[in-house]
mmCIF file of C-alpha atoms in Angstrom:
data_model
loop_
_atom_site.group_PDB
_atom_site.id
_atom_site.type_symbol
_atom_site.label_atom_id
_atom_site.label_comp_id
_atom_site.label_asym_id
_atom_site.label_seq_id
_atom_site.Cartn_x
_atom_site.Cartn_y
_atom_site.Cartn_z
ATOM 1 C CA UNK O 1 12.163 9.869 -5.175
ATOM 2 C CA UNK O 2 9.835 7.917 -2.991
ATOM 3 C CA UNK O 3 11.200 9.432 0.032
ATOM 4 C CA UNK O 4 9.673 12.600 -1.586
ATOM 5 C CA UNK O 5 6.394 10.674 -2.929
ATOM 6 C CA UNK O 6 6.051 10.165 1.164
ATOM 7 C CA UNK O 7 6.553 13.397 2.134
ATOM 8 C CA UNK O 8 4.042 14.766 0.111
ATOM 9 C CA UNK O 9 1.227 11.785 1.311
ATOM 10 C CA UNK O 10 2.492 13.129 5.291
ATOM 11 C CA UNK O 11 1.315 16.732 4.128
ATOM 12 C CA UNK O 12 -1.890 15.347 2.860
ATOM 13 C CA UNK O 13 -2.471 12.926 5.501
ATOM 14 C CA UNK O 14 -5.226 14.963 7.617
ATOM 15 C CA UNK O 15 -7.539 16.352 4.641
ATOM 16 C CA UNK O 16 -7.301 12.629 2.677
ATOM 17 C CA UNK O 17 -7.972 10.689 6.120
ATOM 18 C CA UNK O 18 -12.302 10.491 5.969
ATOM 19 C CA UNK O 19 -12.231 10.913 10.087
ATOM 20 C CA UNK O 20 -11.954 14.256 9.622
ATOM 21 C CA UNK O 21 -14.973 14.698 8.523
ATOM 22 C CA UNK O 22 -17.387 15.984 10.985
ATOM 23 C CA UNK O 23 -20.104 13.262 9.495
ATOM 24 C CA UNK O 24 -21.085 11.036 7.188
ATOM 25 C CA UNK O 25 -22.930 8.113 5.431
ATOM 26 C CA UNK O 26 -22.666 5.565 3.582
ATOM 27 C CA UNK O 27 -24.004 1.726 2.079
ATOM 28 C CA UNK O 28 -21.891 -1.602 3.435
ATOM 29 C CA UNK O 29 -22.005 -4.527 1.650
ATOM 30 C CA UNK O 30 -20.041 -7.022 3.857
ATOM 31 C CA UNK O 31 -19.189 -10.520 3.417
ATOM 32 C CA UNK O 32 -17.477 -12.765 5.785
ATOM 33 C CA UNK O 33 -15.963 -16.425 4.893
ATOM 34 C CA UNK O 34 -14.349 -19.132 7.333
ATOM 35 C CA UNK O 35 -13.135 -21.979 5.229
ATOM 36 C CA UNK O 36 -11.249 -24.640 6.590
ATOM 37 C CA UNK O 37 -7.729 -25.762 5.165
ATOM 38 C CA UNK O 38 -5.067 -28.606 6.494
ATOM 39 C CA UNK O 39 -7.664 -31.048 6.140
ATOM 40 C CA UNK O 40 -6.617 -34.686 7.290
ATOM 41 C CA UNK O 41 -8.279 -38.107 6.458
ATOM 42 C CA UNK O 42 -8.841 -38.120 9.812
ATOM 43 C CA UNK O 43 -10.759 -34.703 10.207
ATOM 44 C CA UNK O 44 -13.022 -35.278 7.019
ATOM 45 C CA UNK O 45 -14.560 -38.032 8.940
ATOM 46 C CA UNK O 46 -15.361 -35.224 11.841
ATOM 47 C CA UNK O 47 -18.750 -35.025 12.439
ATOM 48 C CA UNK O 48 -18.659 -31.750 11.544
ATOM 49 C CA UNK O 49 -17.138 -32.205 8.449
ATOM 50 C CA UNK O 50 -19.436 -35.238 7.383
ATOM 51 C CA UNK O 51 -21.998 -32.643 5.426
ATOM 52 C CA UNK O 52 -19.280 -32.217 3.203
ATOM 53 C CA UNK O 53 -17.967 -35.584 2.533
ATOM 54 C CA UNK O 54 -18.887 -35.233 -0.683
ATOM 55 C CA UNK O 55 -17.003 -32.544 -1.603
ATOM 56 C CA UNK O 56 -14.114 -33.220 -0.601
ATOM 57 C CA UNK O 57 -12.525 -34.022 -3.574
ATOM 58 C CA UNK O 58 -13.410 -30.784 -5.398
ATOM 59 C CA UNK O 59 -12.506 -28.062 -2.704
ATOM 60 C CA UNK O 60 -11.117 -24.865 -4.072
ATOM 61 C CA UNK O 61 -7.631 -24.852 -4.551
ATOM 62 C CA UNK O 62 -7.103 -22.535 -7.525
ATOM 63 C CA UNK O 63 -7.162 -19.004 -5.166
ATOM 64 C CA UNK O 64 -4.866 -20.567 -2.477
ATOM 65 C CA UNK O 65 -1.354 -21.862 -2.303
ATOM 66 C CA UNK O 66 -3.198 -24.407 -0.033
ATOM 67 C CA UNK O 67 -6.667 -26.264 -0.907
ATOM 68 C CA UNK O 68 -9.599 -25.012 1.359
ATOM 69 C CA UNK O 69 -13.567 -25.589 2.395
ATOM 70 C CA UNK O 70 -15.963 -23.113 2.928
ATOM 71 C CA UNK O 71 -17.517 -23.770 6.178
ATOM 72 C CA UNK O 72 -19.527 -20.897 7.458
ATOM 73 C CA UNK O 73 -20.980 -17.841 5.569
ATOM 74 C CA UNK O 74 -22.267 -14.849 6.789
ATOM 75 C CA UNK O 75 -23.471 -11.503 4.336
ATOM 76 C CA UNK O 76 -24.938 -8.177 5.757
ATOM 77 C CA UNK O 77 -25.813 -5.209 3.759
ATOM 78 C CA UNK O 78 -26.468 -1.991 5.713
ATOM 79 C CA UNK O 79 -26.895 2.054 6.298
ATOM 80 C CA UNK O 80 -23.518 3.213 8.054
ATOM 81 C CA UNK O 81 -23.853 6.510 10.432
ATOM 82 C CA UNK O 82 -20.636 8.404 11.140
ATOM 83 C CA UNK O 83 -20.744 11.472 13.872
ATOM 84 C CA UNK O 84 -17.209 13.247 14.477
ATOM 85 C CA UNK O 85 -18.770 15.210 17.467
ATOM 86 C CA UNK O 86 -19.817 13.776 19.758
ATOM 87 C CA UNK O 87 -17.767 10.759 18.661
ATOM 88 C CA UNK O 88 -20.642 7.827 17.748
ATOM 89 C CA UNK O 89 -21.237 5.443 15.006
ATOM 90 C CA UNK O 90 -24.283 3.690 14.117
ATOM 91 C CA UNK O 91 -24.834 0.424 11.509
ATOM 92 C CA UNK O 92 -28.791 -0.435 10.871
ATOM 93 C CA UNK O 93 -28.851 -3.893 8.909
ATOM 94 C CA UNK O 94 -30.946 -3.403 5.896
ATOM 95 C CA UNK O 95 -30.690 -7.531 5.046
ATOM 96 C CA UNK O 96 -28.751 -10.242 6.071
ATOM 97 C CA UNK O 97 -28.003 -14.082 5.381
ATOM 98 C CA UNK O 98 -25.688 -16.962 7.238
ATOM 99 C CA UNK O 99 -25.020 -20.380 5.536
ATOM 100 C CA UNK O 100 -23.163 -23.028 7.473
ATOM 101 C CA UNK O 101 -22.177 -24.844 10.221
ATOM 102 C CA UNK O 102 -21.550 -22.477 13.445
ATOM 103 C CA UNK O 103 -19.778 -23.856 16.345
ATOM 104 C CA UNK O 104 -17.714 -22.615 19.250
ATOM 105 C CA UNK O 105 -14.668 -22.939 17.119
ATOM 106 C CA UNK O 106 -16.358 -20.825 14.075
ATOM 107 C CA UNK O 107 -17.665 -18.252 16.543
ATOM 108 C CA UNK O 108 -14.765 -17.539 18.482
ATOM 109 C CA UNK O 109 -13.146 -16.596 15.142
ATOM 110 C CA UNK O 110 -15.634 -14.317 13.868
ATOM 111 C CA UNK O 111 -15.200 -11.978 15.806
ATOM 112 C CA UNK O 112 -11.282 -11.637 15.061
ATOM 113 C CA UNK O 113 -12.517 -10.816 11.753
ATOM 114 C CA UNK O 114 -14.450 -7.456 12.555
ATOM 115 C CA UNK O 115 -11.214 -5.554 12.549
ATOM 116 C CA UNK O 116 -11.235 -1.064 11.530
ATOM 117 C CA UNK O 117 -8.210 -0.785 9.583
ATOM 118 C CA UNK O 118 -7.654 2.837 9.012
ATOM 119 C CA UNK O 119 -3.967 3.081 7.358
ATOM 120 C CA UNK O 120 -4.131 7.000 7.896
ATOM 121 C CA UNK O 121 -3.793 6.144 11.708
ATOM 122 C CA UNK O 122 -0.014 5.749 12.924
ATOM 123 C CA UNK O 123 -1.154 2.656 14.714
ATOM 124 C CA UNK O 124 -3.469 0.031 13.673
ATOM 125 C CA UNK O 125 -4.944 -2.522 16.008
ATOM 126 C CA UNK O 126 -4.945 -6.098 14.740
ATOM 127 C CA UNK O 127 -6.216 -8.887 17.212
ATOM 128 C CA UNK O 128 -5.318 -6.854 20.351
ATOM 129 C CA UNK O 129 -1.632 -5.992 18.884
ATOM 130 C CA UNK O 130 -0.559 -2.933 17.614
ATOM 131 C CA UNK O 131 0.895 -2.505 14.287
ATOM 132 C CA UNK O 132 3.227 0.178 12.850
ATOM 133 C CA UNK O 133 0.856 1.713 9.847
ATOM 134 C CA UNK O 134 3.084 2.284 6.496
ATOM 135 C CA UNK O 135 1.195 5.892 6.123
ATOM 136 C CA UNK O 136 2.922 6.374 10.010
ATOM 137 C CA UNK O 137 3.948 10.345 10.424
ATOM 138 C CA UNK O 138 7.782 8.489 11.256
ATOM 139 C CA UNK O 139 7.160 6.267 8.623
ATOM 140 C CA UNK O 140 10.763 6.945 7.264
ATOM 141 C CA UNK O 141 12.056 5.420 10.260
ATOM 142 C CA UNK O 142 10.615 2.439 10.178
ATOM 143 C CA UNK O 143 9.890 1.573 6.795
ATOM 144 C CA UNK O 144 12.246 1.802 3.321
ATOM 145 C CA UNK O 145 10.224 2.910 0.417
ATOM 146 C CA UNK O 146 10.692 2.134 -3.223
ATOM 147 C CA UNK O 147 8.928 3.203 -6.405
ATOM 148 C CA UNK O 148 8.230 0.643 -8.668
ATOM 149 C CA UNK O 149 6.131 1.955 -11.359
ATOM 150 C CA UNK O 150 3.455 4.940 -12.204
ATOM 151 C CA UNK O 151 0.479 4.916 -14.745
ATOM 152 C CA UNK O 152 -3.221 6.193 -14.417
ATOM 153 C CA UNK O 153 -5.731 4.316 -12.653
ATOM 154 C CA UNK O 154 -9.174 5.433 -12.968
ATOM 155 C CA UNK O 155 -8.108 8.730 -15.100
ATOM 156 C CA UNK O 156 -5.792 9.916 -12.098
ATOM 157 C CA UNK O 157 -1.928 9.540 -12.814
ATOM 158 C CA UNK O 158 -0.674 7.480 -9.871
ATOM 159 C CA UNK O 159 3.277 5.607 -8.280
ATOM 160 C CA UNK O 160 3.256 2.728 -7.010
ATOM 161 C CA UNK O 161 5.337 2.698 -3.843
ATOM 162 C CA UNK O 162 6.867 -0.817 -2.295
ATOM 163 C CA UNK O 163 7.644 -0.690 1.373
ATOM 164 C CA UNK O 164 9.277 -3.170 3.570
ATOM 165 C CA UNK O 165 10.630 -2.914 7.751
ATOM 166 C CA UNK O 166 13.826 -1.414 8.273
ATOM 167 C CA UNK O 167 14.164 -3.797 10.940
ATOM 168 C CA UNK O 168 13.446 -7.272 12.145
ATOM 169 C CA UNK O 169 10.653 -7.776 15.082
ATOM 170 C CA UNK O 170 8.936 -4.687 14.845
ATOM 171 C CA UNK O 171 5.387 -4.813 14.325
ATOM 172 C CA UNK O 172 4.972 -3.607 11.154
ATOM 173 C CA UNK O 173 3.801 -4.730 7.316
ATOM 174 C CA UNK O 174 5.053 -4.978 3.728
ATOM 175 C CA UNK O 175 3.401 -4.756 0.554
ATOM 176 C CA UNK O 176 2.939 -1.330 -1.754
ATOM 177 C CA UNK O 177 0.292 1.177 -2.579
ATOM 178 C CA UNK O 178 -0.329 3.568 -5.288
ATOM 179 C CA UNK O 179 -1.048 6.994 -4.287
ATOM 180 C CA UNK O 180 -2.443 9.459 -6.634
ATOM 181 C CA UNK O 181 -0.104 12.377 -8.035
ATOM 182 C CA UNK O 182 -1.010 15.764 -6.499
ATOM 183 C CA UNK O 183 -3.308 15.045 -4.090
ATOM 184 C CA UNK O 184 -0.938 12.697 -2.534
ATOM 185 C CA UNK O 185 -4.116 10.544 -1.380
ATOM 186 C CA UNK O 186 -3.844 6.675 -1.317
ATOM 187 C CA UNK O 187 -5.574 4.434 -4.231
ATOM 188 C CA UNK O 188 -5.315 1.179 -3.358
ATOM 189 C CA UNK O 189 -2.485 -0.625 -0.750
ATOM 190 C CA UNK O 190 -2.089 -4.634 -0.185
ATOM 191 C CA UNK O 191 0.233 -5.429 2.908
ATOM 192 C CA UNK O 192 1.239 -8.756 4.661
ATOM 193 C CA UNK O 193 2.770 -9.186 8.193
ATOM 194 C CA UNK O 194 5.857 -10.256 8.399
ATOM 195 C CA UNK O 195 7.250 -13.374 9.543
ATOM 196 C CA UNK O 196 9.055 -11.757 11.912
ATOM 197 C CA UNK O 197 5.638 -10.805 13.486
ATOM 198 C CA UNK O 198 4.485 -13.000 16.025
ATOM 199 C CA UNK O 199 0.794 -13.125 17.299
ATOM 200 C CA UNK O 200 -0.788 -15.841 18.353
ATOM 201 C CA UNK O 201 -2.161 -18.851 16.163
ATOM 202 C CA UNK O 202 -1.949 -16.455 13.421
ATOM 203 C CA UNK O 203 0.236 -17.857 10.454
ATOM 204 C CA UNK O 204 -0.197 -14.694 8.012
ATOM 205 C CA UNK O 205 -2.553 -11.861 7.727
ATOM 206 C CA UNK O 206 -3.044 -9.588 5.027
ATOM 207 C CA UNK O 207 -5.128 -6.360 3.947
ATOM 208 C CA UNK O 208 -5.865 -5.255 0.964
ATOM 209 C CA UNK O 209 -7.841 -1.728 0.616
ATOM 210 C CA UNK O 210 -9.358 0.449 -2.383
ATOM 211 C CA UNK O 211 -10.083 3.950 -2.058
ATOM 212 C CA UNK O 212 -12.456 6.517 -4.386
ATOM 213 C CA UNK O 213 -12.766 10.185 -4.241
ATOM 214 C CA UNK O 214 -16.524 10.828 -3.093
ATOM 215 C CA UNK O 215 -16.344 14.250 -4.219
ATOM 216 C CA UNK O 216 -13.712 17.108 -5.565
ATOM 217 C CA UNK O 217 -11.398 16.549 -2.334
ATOM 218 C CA UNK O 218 -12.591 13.574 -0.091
ATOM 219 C CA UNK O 219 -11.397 9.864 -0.761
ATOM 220 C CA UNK O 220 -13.190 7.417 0.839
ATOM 221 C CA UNK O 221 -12.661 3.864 1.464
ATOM 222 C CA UNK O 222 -14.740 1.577 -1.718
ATOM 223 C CA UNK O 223 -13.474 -1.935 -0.994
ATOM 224 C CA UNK O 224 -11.808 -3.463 2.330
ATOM 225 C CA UNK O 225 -10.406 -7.465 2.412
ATOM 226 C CA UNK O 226 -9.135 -8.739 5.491
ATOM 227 C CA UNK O 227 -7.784 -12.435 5.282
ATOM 228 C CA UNK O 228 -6.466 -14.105 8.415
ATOM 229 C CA UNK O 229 -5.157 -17.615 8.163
ATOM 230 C CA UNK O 230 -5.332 -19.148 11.993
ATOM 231 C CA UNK O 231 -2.690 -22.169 13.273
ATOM 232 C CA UNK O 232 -4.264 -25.255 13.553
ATOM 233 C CA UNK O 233 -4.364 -26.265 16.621
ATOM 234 C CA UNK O 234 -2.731 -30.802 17.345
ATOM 235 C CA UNK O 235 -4.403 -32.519 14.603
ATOM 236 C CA UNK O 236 -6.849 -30.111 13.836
ATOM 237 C CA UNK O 237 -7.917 -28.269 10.311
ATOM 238 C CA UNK O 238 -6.776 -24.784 10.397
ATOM 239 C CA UNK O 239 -8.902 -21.961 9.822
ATOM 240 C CA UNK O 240 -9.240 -19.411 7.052
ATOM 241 C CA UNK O 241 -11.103 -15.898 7.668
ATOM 242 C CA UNK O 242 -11.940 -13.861 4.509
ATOM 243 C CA UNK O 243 -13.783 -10.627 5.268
ATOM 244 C CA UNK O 244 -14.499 -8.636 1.853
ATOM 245 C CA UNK O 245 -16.284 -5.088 2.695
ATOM 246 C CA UNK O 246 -17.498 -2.487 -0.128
ATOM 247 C CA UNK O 247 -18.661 0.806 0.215
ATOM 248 C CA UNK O 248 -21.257 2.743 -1.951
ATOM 249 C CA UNK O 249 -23.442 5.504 -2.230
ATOM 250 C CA UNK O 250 -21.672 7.946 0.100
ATOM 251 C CA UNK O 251 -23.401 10.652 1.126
ATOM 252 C CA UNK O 252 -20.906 13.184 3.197
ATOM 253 C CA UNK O 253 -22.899 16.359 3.474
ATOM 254 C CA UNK O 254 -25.760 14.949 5.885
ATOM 255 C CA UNK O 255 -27.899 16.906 7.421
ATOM 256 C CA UNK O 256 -30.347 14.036 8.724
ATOM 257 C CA UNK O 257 -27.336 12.770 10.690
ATOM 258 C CA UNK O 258 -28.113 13.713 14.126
ATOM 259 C CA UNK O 259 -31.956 12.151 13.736
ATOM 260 C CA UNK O 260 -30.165 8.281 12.871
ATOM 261 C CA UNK O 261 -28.169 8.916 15.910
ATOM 262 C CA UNK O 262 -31.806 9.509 18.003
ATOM 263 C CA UNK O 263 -33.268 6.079 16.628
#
């Protein structure tokens, strides 16, 4: 049965992936978080750290498997621009606020966080390495599917697939997704890497997407979470990045498209 669920989300892959669309628009709230975890006696009395001395002894630790301290805080909301042909994008920040301390360290990461996870895509592009996507056209041969429950979300009647690799040391995910009956077009989907995945100073990395249909036959992308949890490096905290994306007021029928691309 959930090689047939599949099947039916391959037929549907190119009218529910939103590239297809020759334009569009739409509001992004974004949020990106790097906390710091592993914390020794001997790195709270960093100089980095000493702002937060204080705190020390309440950091968060109901979310995590591992306590953690938010360190640097950056928010952005802002008018997205999307142009099929000629290929072009364009973000205009509407707002914007950072809290925290920035150093080398924090700004090296943040820009491993600005990652375009499109699942439709056979390959996605983590960090510089290519991953298998679980919506891959050969996805059979990679990936063993599994259905583990159905029921409606948001008035649509929806399974719940589980996947997991087929094989050791590939680059590829696990996790599961619900994909919504007849259309065939994805709902929501958490995956993990493996730990068979190596990249470097990564420990895990997960994604976690939520989709919406904008109108009687696009879905687009509502929510987006990328969290990356970096090695620690000798005796140094590691390194938490939490980037939480949402995505309103779409507007895919714009005919002003072509002027935001002239600003």
């Amino acid at each position: 049965p959930a090689d047939i669920i599949f099947r039916n989300i391959l037929k549907n892959k190119s009218r529910n992936n939103k590239d297809k669309l020759e334009s569009y628009q739409y509001e992004v709230y974004s949020k990106l978080e790097i906390d710091v975890d592993e914390i020794s006696e001997k790195a709270k009395k960093n100089r980095l750290l000493k702002p937060f001395s204080f705190v020390f002894n309440n950091i968060d630790s109901t979310s995590e498997d591992k306590p953690f301290l938010p360190m640097f805080i950056t928010e952005s909301i802002s008018d997205f621009y999307y142009r099929k042909n000629p290929k072009s994008q364009r973000e205009y920040i509407k707002g914007s606020k950072v809290s925290g301390i920035r150093n080398e360290s924090v700004t090296q990461f943040l820009g491993s966080m600005y990652q375009d996870v499109n699942i439709y895509e056979n390959f996605i592009s983590i960090l510089g390495v290519s991953f298998i996507s679980p919506i891959n056209s050969s996805g059979l041969f990679f990936y063993k599917y599994f259905v583990i429950d159905s029921g409606f979300i948001d008035n649509k009647w929806c399974y719940q697939l589980s996947f997991k690799p087929k094989r050791k040391s590939e680059n590829t995910f696990m996790g599961d997704f619900w994909v919504a009956d007849t259309v065939f077009a994805i709902k929501k989907i958490s995956m993990q890497i493996t730990k068979d995945v190596n990249i470097n100073f990564v420990e895990k990395l997960s994604v976690y997407q939520e989709f919406t249909q904008a109108n009687d036959s696009i879905w687009m992308i509502k929510k987006d979470k990328l969290i990356i949890d970096f090695i620690s490096a000798g005796k140094s905290p590691g390194l938490i990045g939490r980037k939480t994306t949402t995505y309103a007021k779409f507007n895919l029928v714009n005919t002003m498209i072509d002027t935001a691309f002239q600003q």
